[in-house]
PDB file of C-alpha atoms in Angstrom:
ATOM      1  CA  GLY A1212       0.000   0.000   0.000  1.00  0.00           C
ATOM      2  CA  ALA A1213       0.935   3.638  -0.166  1.00  0.00           C
ATOM      3  CA  GLY A1214       1.524   3.985   3.556  1.00  0.00           C
ATOM      4  CA  VAL A1215       1.488   2.065   6.809  1.00  0.00           C
ATOM      5  CA  SER A1216      -2.050   1.046   7.615  1.00  0.00           C
ATOM      6  CA  GLN A1217      -3.280   0.254  11.118  1.00  0.00           C
ATOM      7  CA  SER A1218      -6.565  -1.069  12.400  1.00  0.00           C
ATOM      8  CA  PRO A1219      -8.666  -0.455  14.315  1.00  0.00           C
ATOM      9  CA  SER A1220      -8.079   3.277  14.465  1.00  0.00           C
ATOM     10  CA  ASN A1221      -9.979   3.453  17.741  1.00  0.00           C
ATOM     11  CA  LYS A1222     -10.818   0.730  20.233  1.00  0.00           C
ATOM     12  CA  VAL A1223     -12.637   0.945  23.536  1.00  0.00           C
ATOM     13  CA  THR A1224     -12.494  -2.258  25.524  1.00  0.00           C
ATOM     14  CA  GLU A1225     -13.406  -3.433  28.981  1.00  0.00           C
ATOM     15  CA  LYS A1226     -10.718  -4.204  31.502  1.00  0.00           C
ATOM     16  CA  GLY A1227      -9.761  -7.869  31.325  1.00  0.00           C
ATOM     17  CA  LYS A1228     -10.637  -8.356  27.666  1.00  0.00           C
ATOM     18  CA  ASP A1229      -8.102  -9.228  24.978  1.00  0.00           C
ATOM     19  CA  VAL A1230      -7.421  -6.909  22.027  1.00  0.00           C
ATOM     20  CA  GLU A1231      -5.675  -7.379  18.711  1.00  0.00           C
ATOM     21  CA  LEU A1232      -4.128  -4.512  16.808  1.00  0.00           C
ATOM     22  CA  ARG A1233      -3.136  -4.921  13.199  1.00  0.00           C
ATOM     23  CA  CYS A1234      -0.412  -3.287  11.141  1.00  0.00           C
ATOM     24  CA  ASP A1235      -0.026  -3.509   7.383  1.00  0.00           C
ATOM     25  CA  PRO A1236       3.408  -2.073   6.516  1.00  0.00           C
ATOM     26  CA  ILE A1237       4.551  -0.425   3.328  1.00  0.00           C
ATOM     27  CA  SER A1238       5.057  -3.093   0.697  1.00  0.00           C
ATOM     28  CA  GLY A1239       8.649  -4.339   0.584  1.00  0.00           C
ATOM     29  CA  HIS A1240       9.686  -2.971   3.970  1.00  0.00           C
ATOM     30  CA  THR A1241      11.480  -5.678   5.919  1.00  0.00           C
ATOM     31  CA  ALA A1242      11.706  -3.787   9.210  1.00  0.00           C
ATOM     32  CA  LEU A1243       8.570  -3.293  11.305  1.00  0.00           C
ATOM     33  CA  TYR A1244       8.236  -1.641  14.700  1.00  0.00           C
ATOM     34  CA  TRP A1245       5.599  -1.289  17.343  1.00  0.00           C
ATOM     35  CA  TYR A1246       5.653   1.703  19.681  1.00  0.00           C
ATOM     36  CA  ARG A1247       3.337   2.914  22.383  1.00  0.00           C
ATOM     37  CA  GLN A1248       2.654   6.513  23.240  1.00  0.00           C
ATOM     38  CA  SER A1249       0.647   7.706  26.211  1.00  0.00           C
ATOM     39  CA  LEU A1250      -0.930  11.153  26.156  1.00  0.00           C
ATOM     40  CA  GLY A1251       1.743  13.823  26.183  1.00  0.00           C
ATOM     41  CA  GLN A1252       4.548  11.286  26.506  1.00  0.00           C
ATOM     42  CA  GLY A1253       7.399  10.186  24.258  1.00  0.00           C
ATOM     43  CA  LEU A1254       7.521   7.078  22.127  1.00  0.00           C
ATOM     44  CA  GLU A1255       7.979   3.806  24.022  1.00  0.00           C
ATOM     45  CA  PHE A1256       9.544   1.016  21.980  1.00  0.00           C
ATOM     46  CA  LEU A1257       7.736  -2.313  22.199  1.00  0.00           C
ATOM     47  CA  ILE A1258       9.105  -4.710  19.577  1.00  0.00           C
ATOM     48  CA  TYR A1259      11.019  -4.815  16.326  1.00  0.00           C
ATOM     49  CA  PHE A1260      10.666  -7.298  13.462  1.00  0.00           C
ATOM     50  CA  GLN A1261      13.178  -7.983  10.724  1.00  0.00           C
ATOM     51  CA  GLY A1262      11.227 -10.070   8.279  1.00  0.00           C
ATOM     52  CA  ASN A1263       9.203 -12.518  10.370  1.00  0.00           C
ATOM     53  CA  SER A1264      11.651 -12.736  13.246  1.00  0.00           C
ATOM     54  CA  ALA A1265      11.761 -10.445  16.258  1.00  0.00           C
ATOM     55  CA  PRO A1266      15.390  -9.845  17.267  1.00  0.00           C
ATOM     56  CA  ASP A1267      14.335  -7.325  19.883  1.00  0.00           C
ATOM     57  CA  LYS A1268      11.321  -7.908  22.121  1.00  0.00           C
ATOM     58  CA  SER A1269      12.848  -6.030  25.007  1.00  0.00           C
ATOM     59  CA  GLY A1270      10.222  -3.327  25.061  1.00  0.00           C
ATOM     60  CA  LEU A1271       7.173  -5.518  25.652  1.00  0.00           C
ATOM     61  CA  PRO A1272       5.998  -4.353  29.099  1.00  0.00           C
ATOM     62  CA  SER A1273       4.675  -7.682  30.351  1.00  0.00           C
ATOM     63  CA  ASP A1274       3.831 -11.214  29.264  1.00  0.00           C
ATOM     64  CA  ARG A1275       0.316  -9.987  28.476  1.00  0.00           C
ATOM     65  CA  PHE A1276       1.789  -8.421  25.348  1.00  0.00           C
ATOM     66  CA  SER A1277       2.763 -10.464  22.303  1.00  0.00           C
ATOM     67  CA  ALA A1278       3.281  -9.787  18.635  1.00  0.00           C
ATOM     68  CA  GLU A1279       3.741 -11.756  15.499  1.00  0.00           C
ATOM     69  CA  ARG A1280       4.447 -11.080  11.883  1.00  0.00           C
ATOM     70  CA  THR A1281       3.595 -13.422   9.061  1.00  0.00           C
ATOM     71  CA  GLY A1282       4.800 -13.545   5.472  1.00  0.00           C
ATOM     72  CA  GLY A1283       7.169 -10.685   6.168  1.00  0.00           C
ATOM     73  CA  SER A1284       4.207  -8.364   5.950  1.00  0.00           C
ATOM     74  CA  VAL A1285       1.225  -7.943   8.287  1.00  0.00           C
ATOM     75  CA  SER A1286       1.862  -7.810  12.027  1.00  0.00           C
ATOM     76  CA  THR A1287      -0.506  -8.259  14.932  1.00  0.00           C
ATOM     77  CA  LEU A1288       0.034  -6.921  18.454  1.00  0.00           C
ATOM     78  CA  THR A1289      -2.060  -8.756  21.025  1.00  0.00           C
ATOM     79  CA  ILE A1290      -2.752  -7.504  24.532  1.00  0.00           C
ATOM     80  CA  GLN A1291      -4.324 -10.059  26.838  1.00  0.00           C
ATOM     81  CA  ARG A1292      -6.354  -9.240  29.938  1.00  0.00           C
ATOM     82  CA  THR A1293      -6.149  -5.520  29.270  1.00  0.00           C
ATOM     83  CA  GLN A1294      -5.571  -3.111  32.128  1.00  0.00           C
ATOM     84  CA  GLN A1295      -6.356   0.569  32.341  1.00  0.00           C
ATOM     85  CA  GLU A1296      -2.674   1.449  32.139  1.00  0.00           C
ATOM     86  CA  ASP A1297      -2.642  -0.111  28.664  1.00  0.00           C
ATOM     87  CA  SER A1298      -4.662   2.858  27.399  1.00  0.00           C
ATOM     88  CA  ALA A1299      -2.457   4.616  24.838  1.00  0.00           C
ATOM     89  CA  VAL A1300      -1.958   5.000  21.128  1.00  0.00           C
ATOM     90  CA  TYR A1301      -0.129   2.076  19.589  1.00  0.00           C
ATOM     91  CA  LEU A1302       1.963   3.138  16.620  1.00  0.00           C
ATOM     92  CA  CYS A1303       3.328   0.840  13.960  1.00  0.00           C
ATOM     93  CA  ALA A1304       6.158   1.863  11.665  1.00  0.00           C
ATOM     94  CA  SER A1305       7.955   0.178   8.789  1.00  0.00           C
ATOM     95  CA  GLY A1306      11.311   0.988   7.346  1.00  0.00           C
ATOM     96  CA  GLU A1307      13.798   0.476   4.590  1.00  0.00           C
ATOM     97  CA  GLY A1308      16.865   2.440   3.543  1.00  0.00           C
ATOM     98  CA  GLY A1309      17.284   4.965   6.287  1.00  0.00           C
ATOM     99  CA  THR A1310      13.779   6.165   7.061  1.00  0.00           C
ATOM    100  CA  ILE A1311      10.893   4.740   8.998  1.00  0.00           C
ATOM    101  CA  TYR A1312       7.303   5.650   8.290  1.00  0.00           C
ATOM    102  CA  PHE A1313       4.540   5.598  10.843  1.00  0.00           C
ATOM    103  CA  GLY A1314       0.949   4.549  10.591  1.00  0.00           C
ATOM    104  CA  GLU A1315      -1.795   6.719  12.070  1.00  0.00           C
ATOM    105  CA  GLY A1316      -1.940   4.576  15.172  1.00  0.00           C
ATOM    106  CA  SER A1317      -4.543   2.568  17.031  1.00  0.00           C
ATOM    107  CA  TRP A1318      -6.031   4.511  19.941  1.00  0.00           C
ATOM    108  CA  LEU A1319      -6.821   2.070  22.738  1.00  0.00           C
ATOM    109  CA  THR A1320      -8.973   2.982  25.705  1.00  0.00           C
ATOM    110  CA  VAL A1321      -9.478   0.444  28.470  1.00  0.00           C
ATOM    111  CA  VAL A1322     -12.467   1.205  30.683  1.00  0.00           C
TER     112      VAL A1322
ATOM    113  CA  GLY B 807      23.124   3.384  29.105  1.00  0.00           C
ATOM    114  CA  GLN B 808      21.252   4.963  26.246  1.00  0.00           C
ATOM    115  CA  ASN B 809      20.354   8.594  26.643  1.00  0.00           C
ATOM    116  CA  ILE B 810      18.894  11.272  24.405  1.00  0.00           C
ATOM    117  CA  ASP B 811      18.234  14.753  25.737  1.00  0.00           C
ATOM    118  CA  GLN B 812      16.070  17.486  24.223  1.00  0.00           C
ATOM    119  CA  PRO B 813      14.498  20.544  25.808  1.00  0.00           C
ATOM    120  CA  THR B 814      10.970  19.833  26.925  1.00  0.00           C
ATOM    121  CA  GLU B 815       9.395  22.972  25.493  1.00  0.00           C
ATOM    122  CA  MET B 816      10.361  25.995  23.433  1.00  0.00           C
ATOM    123  CA  THR B 817       8.478  29.111  22.372  1.00  0.00           C
ATOM    124  CA  ALA B 818       9.166  31.167  19.259  1.00  0.00           C
ATOM    125  CA  THR B 819       7.527  33.891  17.215  1.00  0.00           C
ATOM    126  CA  GLU B 820       5.933  33.498  13.809  1.00  0.00           C
ATOM    127  CA  GLY B 821       8.443  34.412  11.092  1.00  0.00           C
ATOM    128  CA  ALA B 822      11.464  33.915  13.341  1.00  0.00           C
ATOM    129  CA  ILE B 823      14.097  31.181  13.504  1.00  0.00           C
ATOM    130  CA  VAL B 824      14.362  28.492  16.174  1.00  0.00           C
ATOM    131  CA  GLN B 825      17.005  25.870  16.905  1.00  0.00           C
ATOM    132  CA  ILE B 826      16.074  22.678  18.726  1.00  0.00           C
ATOM    133  CA  ASN B 827      19.038  20.853  20.209  1.00  0.00           C
ATOM    134  CA  CYS B 828      19.498  17.140  20.798  1.00  0.00           C
ATOM    135  CA  THR B 829      22.394  15.487  22.622  1.00  0.00           C
ATOM    136  CA  TYR B 830      22.870  11.758  22.728  1.00  0.00           C
ATOM    137  CA  GLN B 831      24.918   9.056  24.396  1.00  0.00           C
ATOM    138  CA  THR B 832      24.306   5.677  22.809  1.00  0.00           C
ATOM    139  CA  SER B 833      26.121   2.388  22.382  1.00  0.00           C
ATOM    140  CA  GLY B 834      26.561   2.594  18.653  1.00  0.00           C
ATOM    141  CA  PHE B 835      25.592   5.235  16.160  1.00  0.00           C
ATOM    142  CA  ASN B 836      24.439   4.759  12.607  1.00  0.00           C
ATOM    143  CA  GLY B 837      22.459   7.929  12.056  1.00  0.00           C
ATOM    144  CA  LEU B 838      20.091  10.434  13.632  1.00  0.00           C
ATOM    145  CA  PHE B 839      16.477  11.166  12.736  1.00  0.00           C
ATOM    146  CA  TRP B 840      14.245  14.152  13.331  1.00  0.00           C
ATOM    147  CA  TYR B 841      10.496  13.665  13.275  1.00  0.00           C
ATOM    148  CA  GLN B 842       7.639  16.134  13.629  1.00  0.00           C
ATOM    149  CA  GLN B 843       4.533  15.158  15.541  1.00  0.00           C
ATOM    150  CA  HIS B 844       1.385  17.266  15.689  1.00  0.00           C
ATOM    151  CA  ALA B 845      -0.861  16.681  18.659  1.00  0.00           C
ATOM    152  CA  GLY B 846      -2.992  13.602  18.162  1.00  0.00           C
ATOM    153  CA  GLU B 847      -1.147  12.501  15.040  1.00  0.00           C
ATOM    154  CA  ALA B 848       1.626  10.051  14.181  1.00  0.00           C
ATOM    155  CA  PRO B 849       5.213  11.295  13.777  1.00  0.00           C
ATOM    156  CA  THR B 850       6.272  12.291  10.274  1.00  0.00           C
ATOM    157  CA  PHE B 851       9.823  12.096   8.952  1.00  0.00           C
ATOM    158  CA  LEU B 852      11.827  15.336   8.627  1.00  0.00           C
ATOM    159  CA  SER B 853      15.488  14.391   8.235  1.00  0.00           C
ATOM    160  CA  TYR B 854      18.132  11.729   8.620  1.00  0.00           C
ATOM    161  CA  ASN B 855      21.794  12.657   9.235  1.00  0.00           C
ATOM    162  CA  VAL B 856      24.582  10.118   8.934  1.00  0.00           C
ATOM    163  CA  LEU B 857      27.623  12.325   8.355  1.00  0.00           C
ATOM    164  CA  ASP B 858      28.748  15.466  10.165  1.00  0.00           C
ATOM    165  CA  GLY B 859      27.486  18.743   8.855  1.00  0.00           C
ATOM    166  CA  LEU B 860      24.374  20.622   7.896  1.00  0.00           C
ATOM    167  CA  GLU B 861      21.651  19.284   5.626  1.00  0.00           C
ATOM    168  CA  GLU B 862      19.104  21.758   4.350  1.00  0.00           C
ATOM    169  CA  LYS B 863      15.598  20.974   3.196  1.00  0.00           C
ATOM    170  CA  GLY B 864      13.570  24.081   2.503  1.00  0.00           C
ATOM    171  CA  ARG B 865      12.759  25.861   5.752  1.00  0.00           C
ATOM    172  CA  PHE B 866      14.160  23.000   7.830  1.00  0.00           C
ATOM    173  CA  SER B 867      17.841  22.151   8.321  1.00  0.00           C
ATOM    174  CA  SER B 868      19.471  19.507  10.484  1.00  0.00           C
ATOM    175  CA  PHE B 869      23.020  19.479  11.798  1.00  0.00           C
ATOM    176  CA  LEU B 870      25.084  16.634  13.205  1.00  0.00           C
ATOM    177  CA  SER B 871      28.364  16.451  15.091  1.00  0.00           C
ATOM    178  CA  ARG B 872      29.198  12.816  15.850  1.00  0.00           C
ATOM    179  CA  SER B 873      32.272  13.678  17.911  1.00  0.00           C
ATOM    180  CA  LYS B 874      30.155  15.852  20.208  1.00  0.00           C
ATOM    181  CA  GLY B 875      27.099  13.596  20.258  1.00  0.00           C
ATOM    182  CA  TYR B 876      25.047  16.581  19.181  1.00  0.00           C
ATOM    183  CA  SER B 877      22.439  17.499  16.638  1.00  0.00           C
ATOM    184  CA  TYR B 878      20.097  20.387  16.060  1.00  0.00           C
ATOM    185  CA  LEU B 879      17.036  21.059  13.979  1.00  0.00           C
ATOM    186  CA  LEU B 880      16.803  24.588  12.610  1.00  0.00           C
ATOM    187  CA  LEU B 881      13.436  25.925  11.554  1.00  0.00           C
ATOM    188  CA  LYS B 882      13.329  29.183   9.586  1.00  0.00           C
ATOM    189  CA  GLU B 883      10.470  31.537   8.719  1.00  0.00           C
ATOM    190  CA  LEU B 884       8.321  29.925  11.359  1.00  0.00           C
ATOM    191  CA  GLN B 885       4.660  29.393  10.592  1.00  0.00           C
ATOM    192  CA  MET B 886       1.843  28.697  13.004  1.00  0.00           C
ATOM    193  CA  LYS B 887       1.526  25.185  11.562  1.00  0.00           C
ATOM    194  CA  ASP B 888       5.058  24.447  12.820  1.00  0.00           C
ATOM    195  CA  SER B 889       3.615  24.236  16.335  1.00  0.00           C
ATOM    196  CA  ALA B 890       4.255  20.572  17.133  1.00  0.00           C
ATOM    197  CA  SER B 891       6.577  18.258  19.012  1.00  0.00           C
ATOM    198  CA  TYR B 892       9.944  17.546  17.431  1.00  0.00           C
ATOM    199  CA  LEU B 893      11.444  14.142  18.176  1.00  0.00           C
ATOM    200  CA  CYS B 894      15.115  13.265  17.931  1.00  0.00           C
ATOM    201  CA  ALA B 895      15.971   9.566  17.471  1.00  0.00           C
ATOM    202  CA  VAL B 896      19.287   7.760  17.140  1.00  0.00           C
ATOM    203  CA  ASP B 897      19.706   4.698  14.973  1.00  0.00           C
ATOM    204  CA  ARG B 898      22.189   2.529  16.865  1.00  0.00           C
ATOM    205  CA  ASP B 899      22.790   0.027  14.101  1.00  0.00           C
ATOM    206  CA  SER B 900      21.866  -0.558  10.518  1.00  0.00           C
ATOM    207  CA  ASN B 901      18.697  -2.359  11.586  1.00  0.00           C
ATOM    208  CA  TYR B 902      17.123   0.959  12.588  1.00  0.00           C
ATOM    209  CA  GLN B 903      16.618   0.045  16.233  1.00  0.00           C
ATOM    210  CA  LEU B 904      15.943   3.582  17.286  1.00  0.00           C
ATOM    211  CA  ILE B 905      16.395   5.259  20.618  1.00  0.00           C
ATOM    212  CA  TRP B 906      13.920   8.118  20.946  1.00  0.00           C
ATOM    213  CA  GLY B 907      14.160  11.391  22.806  1.00  0.00           C
ATOM    214  CA  ALA B 908      11.094  12.564  24.701  1.00  0.00           C
ATOM    215  CA  GLY B 909      10.455  15.308  22.170  1.00  0.00           C
ATOM    216  CA  THR B 910      10.482  19.107  22.265  1.00  0.00           C
ATOM    217  CA  LYS B 911       7.131  20.846  22.211  1.00  0.00           C
ATOM    218  CA  LEU B 912       7.440  23.944  20.044  1.00  0.00           C
ATOM    219  CA  ILE B 913       4.889  26.709  20.574  1.00  0.00           C
ATOM    220  CA  ILE B 914       4.651  29.383  17.898  1.00  0.00           C
ATOM    221  CA  LYS B 915       3.173  32.739  18.888  1.00  0.00           C
ATOM    222  CA  PRO B 916       1.864  35.364  16.468  1.00  0.00           C
TER     223      PRO B 916
END
């Protein structure tokens, strides 16, 4: 596609429910990143994919968070048993050749 | 440890020039990015510096000194739409595993 596409753009979920966030990177980009950003805060790195493998998962805040990438393309970030502190915008980015491009983000609210 | 420092907030006047500084201490350096982020939106790419010196792109310029661990973003002829946060990020290796600064909120006044 022309840009990084994320879905859903907005999600309100009840505490304790699981959520899945999807990222469709720019075609041909081998690097894919997930970041989290709380209101007024900086970017918090979650996980990085090179192709289908994740050489750096160091940013995942707890074992409730997991991510996968299939076919070197689409990635899914899953948050299990959501908590209120998970409320944030989850940004996906893909990169190749010196620049990374961000999607519009998935705004998650846990109530 | 990994550390990137930027001022938290800056204020400038429409039509003026502003310089946003970024200092970094990282294990490895492959390049430095500047991104612009308007409130409620995703960051958008501004510049990427690999070598020392100044790179100019229209009203925006970015400077890098690797020996000093220092970069700045220079914005000229400021417009109200330049009000945003400006994020500095260091690429530690060629796999683009970025370390992000907290961002500088730039407020433009008429």
